[in-house]
Coordinates of C-alpha atoms and ligand atoms in Angstrom, one line a residue:
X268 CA -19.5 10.7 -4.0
X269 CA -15.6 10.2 -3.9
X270 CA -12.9 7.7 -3.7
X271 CA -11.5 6.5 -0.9
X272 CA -7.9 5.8 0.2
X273 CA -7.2 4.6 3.7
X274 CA -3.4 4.2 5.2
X275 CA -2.3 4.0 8.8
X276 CA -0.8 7.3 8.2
X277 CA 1.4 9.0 6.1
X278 CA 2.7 6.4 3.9
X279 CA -0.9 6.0 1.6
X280 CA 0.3 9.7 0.2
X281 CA 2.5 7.8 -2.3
X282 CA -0.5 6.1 -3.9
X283 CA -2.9 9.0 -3.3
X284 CA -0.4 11.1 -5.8
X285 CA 0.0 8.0 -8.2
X286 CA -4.1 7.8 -8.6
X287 CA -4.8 11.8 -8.5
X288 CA -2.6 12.2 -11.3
X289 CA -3.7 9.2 -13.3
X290 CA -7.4 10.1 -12.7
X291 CA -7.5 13.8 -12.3
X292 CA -11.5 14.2 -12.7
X293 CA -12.0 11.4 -10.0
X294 CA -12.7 13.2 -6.4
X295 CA -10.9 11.1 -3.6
X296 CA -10.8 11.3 0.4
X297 CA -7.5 10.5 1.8
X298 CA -8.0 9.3 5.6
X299 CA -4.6 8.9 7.5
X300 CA -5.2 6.8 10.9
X301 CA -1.9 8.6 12.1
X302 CA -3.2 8.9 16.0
X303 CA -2.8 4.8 15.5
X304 CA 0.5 4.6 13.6
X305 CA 2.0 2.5 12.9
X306 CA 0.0 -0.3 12.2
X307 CA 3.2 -2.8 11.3
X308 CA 3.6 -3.5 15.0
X309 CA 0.4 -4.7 15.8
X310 CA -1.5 -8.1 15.8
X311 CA -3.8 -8.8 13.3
X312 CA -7.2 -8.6 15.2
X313 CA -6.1 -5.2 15.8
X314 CA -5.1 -4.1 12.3
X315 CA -8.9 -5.6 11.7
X316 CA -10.5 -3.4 13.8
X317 CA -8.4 -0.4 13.5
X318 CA -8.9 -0.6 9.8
X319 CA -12.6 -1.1 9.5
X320 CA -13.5 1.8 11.9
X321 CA -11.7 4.0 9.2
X322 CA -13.8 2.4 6.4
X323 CA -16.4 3.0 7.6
X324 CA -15.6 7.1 7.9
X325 CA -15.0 7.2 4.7
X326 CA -18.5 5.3 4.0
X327 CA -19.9 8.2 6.0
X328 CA -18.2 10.5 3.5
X329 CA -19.8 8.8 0.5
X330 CA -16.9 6.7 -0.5
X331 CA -18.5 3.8 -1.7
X332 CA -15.0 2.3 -3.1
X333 CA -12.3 2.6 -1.0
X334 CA -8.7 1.3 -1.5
X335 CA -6.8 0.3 1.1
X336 CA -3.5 2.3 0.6
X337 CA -1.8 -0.2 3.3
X338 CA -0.1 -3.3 2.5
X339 CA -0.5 -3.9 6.8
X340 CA -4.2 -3.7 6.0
X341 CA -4.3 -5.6 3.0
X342 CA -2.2 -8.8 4.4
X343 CA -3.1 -8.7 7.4
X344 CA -7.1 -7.6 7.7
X345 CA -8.4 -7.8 4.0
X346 CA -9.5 -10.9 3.3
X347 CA -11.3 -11.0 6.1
X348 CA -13.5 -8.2 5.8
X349 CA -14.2 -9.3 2.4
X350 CA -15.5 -12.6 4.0
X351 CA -17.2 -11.3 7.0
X352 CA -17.7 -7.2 6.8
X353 CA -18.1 -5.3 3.6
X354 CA -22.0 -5.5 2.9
X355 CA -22.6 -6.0 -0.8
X356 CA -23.3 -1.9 -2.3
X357 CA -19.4 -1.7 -0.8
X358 CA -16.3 -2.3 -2.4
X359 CA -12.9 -2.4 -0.3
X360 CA -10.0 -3.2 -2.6
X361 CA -5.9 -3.6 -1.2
X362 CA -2.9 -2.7 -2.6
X363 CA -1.6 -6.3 -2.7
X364 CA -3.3 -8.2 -5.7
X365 CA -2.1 -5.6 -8.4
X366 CA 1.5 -5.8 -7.7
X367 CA 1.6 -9.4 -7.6
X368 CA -0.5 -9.7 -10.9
X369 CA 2.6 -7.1 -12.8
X370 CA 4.9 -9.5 -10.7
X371 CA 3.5 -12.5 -12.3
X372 CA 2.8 -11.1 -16.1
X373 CA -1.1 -11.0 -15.5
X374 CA -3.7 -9.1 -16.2
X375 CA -6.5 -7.5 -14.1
X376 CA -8.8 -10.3 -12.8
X377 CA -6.8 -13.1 -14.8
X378 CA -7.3 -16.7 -12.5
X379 CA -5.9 -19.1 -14.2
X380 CA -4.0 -21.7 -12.7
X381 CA -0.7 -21.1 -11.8
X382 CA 2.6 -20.6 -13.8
X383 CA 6.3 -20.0 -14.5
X384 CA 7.0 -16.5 -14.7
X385 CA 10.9 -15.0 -15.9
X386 CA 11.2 -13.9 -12.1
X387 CA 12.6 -16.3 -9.4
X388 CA 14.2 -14.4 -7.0
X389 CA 12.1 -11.8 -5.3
X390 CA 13.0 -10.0 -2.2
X391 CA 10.1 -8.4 0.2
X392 CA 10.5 -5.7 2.1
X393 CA 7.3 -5.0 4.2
X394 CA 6.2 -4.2 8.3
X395 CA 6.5 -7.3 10.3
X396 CA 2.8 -7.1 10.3
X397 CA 2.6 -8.1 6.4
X398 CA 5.5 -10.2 6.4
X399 CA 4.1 -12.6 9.4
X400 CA 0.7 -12.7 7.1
X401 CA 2.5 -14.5 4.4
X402 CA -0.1 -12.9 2.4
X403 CA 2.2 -12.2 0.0
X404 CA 3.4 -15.5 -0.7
X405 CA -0.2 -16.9 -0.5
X406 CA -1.3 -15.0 -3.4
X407 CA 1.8 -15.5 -5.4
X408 CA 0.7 -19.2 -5.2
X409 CA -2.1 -18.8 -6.2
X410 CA -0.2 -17.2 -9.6
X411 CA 3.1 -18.3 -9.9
X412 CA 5.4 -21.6 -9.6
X413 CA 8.5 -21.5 -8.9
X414 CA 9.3 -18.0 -7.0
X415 CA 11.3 -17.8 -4.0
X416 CA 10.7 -15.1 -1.8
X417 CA 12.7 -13.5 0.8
X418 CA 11.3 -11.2 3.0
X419 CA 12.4 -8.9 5.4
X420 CA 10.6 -6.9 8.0
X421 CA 11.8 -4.0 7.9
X422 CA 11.4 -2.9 11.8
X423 CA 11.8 1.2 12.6
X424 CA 11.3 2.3 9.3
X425 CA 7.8 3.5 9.3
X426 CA 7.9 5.1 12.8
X427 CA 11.2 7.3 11.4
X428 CA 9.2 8.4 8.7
X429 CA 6.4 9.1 10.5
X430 CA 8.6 11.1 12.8
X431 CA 10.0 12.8 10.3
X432 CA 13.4 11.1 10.9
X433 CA 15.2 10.8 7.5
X434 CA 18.6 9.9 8.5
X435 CA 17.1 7.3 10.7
X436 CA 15.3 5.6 8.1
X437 CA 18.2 5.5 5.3
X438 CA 20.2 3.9 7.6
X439 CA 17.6 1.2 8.8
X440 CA 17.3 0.7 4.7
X441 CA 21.1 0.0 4.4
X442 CA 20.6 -2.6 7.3
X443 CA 17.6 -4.0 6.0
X444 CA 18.7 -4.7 2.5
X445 CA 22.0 -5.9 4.1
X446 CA 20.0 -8.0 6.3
X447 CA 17.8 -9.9 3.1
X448 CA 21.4 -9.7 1.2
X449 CA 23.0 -12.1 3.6
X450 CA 20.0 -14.7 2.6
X451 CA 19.1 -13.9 -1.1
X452 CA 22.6 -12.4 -2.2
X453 CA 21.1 -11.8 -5.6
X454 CA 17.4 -11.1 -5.8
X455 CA 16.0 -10.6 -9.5
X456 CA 13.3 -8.2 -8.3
X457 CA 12.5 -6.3 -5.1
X458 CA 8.9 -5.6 -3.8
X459 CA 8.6 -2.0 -1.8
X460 CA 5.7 -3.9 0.0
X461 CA 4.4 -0.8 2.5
X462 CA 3.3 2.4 0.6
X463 CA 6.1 4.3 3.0
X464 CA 8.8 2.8 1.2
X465 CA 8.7 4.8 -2.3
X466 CA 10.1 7.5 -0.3
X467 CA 13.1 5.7 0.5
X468 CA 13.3 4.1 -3.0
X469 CA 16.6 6.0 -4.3
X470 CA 18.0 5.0 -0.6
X471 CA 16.4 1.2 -1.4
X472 CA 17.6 1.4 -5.0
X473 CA 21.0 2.4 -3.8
X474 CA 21.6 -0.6 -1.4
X475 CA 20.6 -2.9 -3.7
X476 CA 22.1 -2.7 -7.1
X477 CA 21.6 -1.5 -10.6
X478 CA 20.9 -5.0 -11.9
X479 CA 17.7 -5.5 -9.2
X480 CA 14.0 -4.1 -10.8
X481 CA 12.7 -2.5 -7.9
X482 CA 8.4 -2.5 -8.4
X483 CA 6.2 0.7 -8.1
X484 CA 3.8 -0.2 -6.5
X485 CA 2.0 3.2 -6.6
X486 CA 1.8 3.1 -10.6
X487 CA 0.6 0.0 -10.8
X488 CA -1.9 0.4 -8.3
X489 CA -3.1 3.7 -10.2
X490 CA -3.9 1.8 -13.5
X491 CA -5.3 -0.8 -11.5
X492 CA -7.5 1.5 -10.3
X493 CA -8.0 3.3 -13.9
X494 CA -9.4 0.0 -15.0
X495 CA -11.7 -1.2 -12.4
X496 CA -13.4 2.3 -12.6
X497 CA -13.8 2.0 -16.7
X498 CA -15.6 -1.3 -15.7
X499 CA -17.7 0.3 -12.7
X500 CA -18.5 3.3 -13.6
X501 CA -20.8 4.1 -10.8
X502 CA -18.1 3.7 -8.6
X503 CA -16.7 6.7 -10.0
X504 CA -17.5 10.1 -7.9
X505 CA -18.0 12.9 -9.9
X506 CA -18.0 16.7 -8.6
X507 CA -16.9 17.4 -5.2
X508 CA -13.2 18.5 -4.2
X509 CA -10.6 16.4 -2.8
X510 CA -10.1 15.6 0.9
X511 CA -7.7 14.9 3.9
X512 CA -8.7 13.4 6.8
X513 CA -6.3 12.7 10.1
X514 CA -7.3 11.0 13.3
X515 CA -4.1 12.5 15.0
X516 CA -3.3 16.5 15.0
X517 CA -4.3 18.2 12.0
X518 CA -1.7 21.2 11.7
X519 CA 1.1 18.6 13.0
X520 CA -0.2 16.0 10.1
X521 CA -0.7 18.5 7.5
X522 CA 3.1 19.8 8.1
X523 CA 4.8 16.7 7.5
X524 CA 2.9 15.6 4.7
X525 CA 3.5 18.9 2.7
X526 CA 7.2 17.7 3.2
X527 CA 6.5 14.2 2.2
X528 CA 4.8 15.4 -1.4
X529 CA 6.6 18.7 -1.7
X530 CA 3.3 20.4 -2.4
X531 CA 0.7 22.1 0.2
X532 CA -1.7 19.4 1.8
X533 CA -4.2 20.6 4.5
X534 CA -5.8 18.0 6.9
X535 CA -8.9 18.0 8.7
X536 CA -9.9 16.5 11.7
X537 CA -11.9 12.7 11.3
Ligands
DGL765 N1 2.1 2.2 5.0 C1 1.5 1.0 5.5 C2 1.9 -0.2 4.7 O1 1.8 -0.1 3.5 C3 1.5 0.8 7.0 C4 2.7 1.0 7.7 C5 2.4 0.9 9.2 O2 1.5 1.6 9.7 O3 3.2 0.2 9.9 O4 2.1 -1.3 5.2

């Protein structure tokens, strides 16, 4: 038995590394859907579909906990398979709820009713597949009072990483931010809100500011994870070796994310 994490592709990497390191004993098996990439373009019955077929590999792999390394995923498909899908000896948790609970001063799991928080401003950069969900904004509500969000969807970016393309994406970053700038000139915080993104941050960190706290989301989603695991320990694999598993081309997958995490990574085929 392992862990699972699930991205469209490549980006998921970022919060693979985060939750390897915090729980080195844990097995995991990382499933990139990279011969669908990206999945920030398509409609949400799609992302639904798309998403669950992967799942349910990495079922077939033993992973009776996945996390859905995919903010596309969690906005736009999650709740749904928690309502109609994931039969009650699974769990399927997203990427979403943590960040917004460090956003909003809460801890794992805390539902009480909504509050003020020190942030107001808060800028959202995400695929134009999370930032149509308003996911983002519905769960903040369901936290906060008071926050204005901005959020911009940052079109290209995820394909230029994908392809490798590293001046590409800076310079959709520097258009982005400019983009959010011209409506929120001074956001308090900003929200990396598509597990690509951390590999941009110093380029996202640049274009904004020193004075704008720019959320992790990998970390946070790591000791998310550390807890829900002291709290289920069953859901905890033991044994077994980590994994990488690609719906596109192995060798071609393999290559760029050995790039991406400046470490060896070998991929197998789905
Ligand atoms: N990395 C994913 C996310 O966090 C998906 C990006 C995509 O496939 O468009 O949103």
């Amino acid at each position: 038995m392992a862990v699972g994490v699930f991205d469209s592709g490549l980006g998921g990497l970022t919060v693979f590394d985060a939750v390897a390191r915090r729980l080195p004993d844990v097995p995991f098996v990382y499933l990139g859907d990279n011969a669908h990439a990206p999945y920030g373009v398509r409609t949400p019955d799609d992302i639904f579909n798309l998403t669950c077929r992967s799942v349910e590999r990495l079922w077939d792999e033993g992973c009776d906990l996945v996390i859905l390394a995919c903010n596309t995923a969690s906005a736009a498909a999650l709740r749904r398979m928690q309502e109609t899908w994931i039969p009650a000896d699974k769990r399927v948790l997203g990427v979403f709820v943590p960040l917004i609970e460090a956003l909003t001063e809460r801890q794992w799991g805390d539902n009480s009713p909504p509050r003020e928080v020190a942030v107001q401003h808060v800028a959202l950069f995400a695929t134009p597949a999370t930032v149509s969900s308003r996911a983002f904004q519905r769960e903040l509500a369901f936290r906060a009072i008071g926050v204005d969000v901005e959020a911009q969807p940052c079109a290209g970016v995820v394909d230029a990483i994908e392809q490798g393309d590293e001046m590409l994406a800076e310079a959709l970053v520097h258009s982005h931010v400019e983009a959010l700038k011209r409506r929120m000139p001074r956001p308090q915080a900003a929200i990396l809100g598509c597990t690509h993104y951390p590999l941009l941050e110093r380029v996202f960190r640049e274009a904004l500011g020193p004075e704008v706290k720019v959320y992790s989301q990998a970390d946070i989603v790591a000791e998310s994870l550390a807890d829900y695991l002291s709290r289920h320990t069953h859901m905890r694999g033991r044994g077994g070796q980590t994994r990488f598993l690609t719906t596109g081309d192995p060798v071609a997958v393999s290559h760029k994310a050995t790039q991406f995490l400046r470490r060896r990574l070998e991929f197998e085929a789905a």
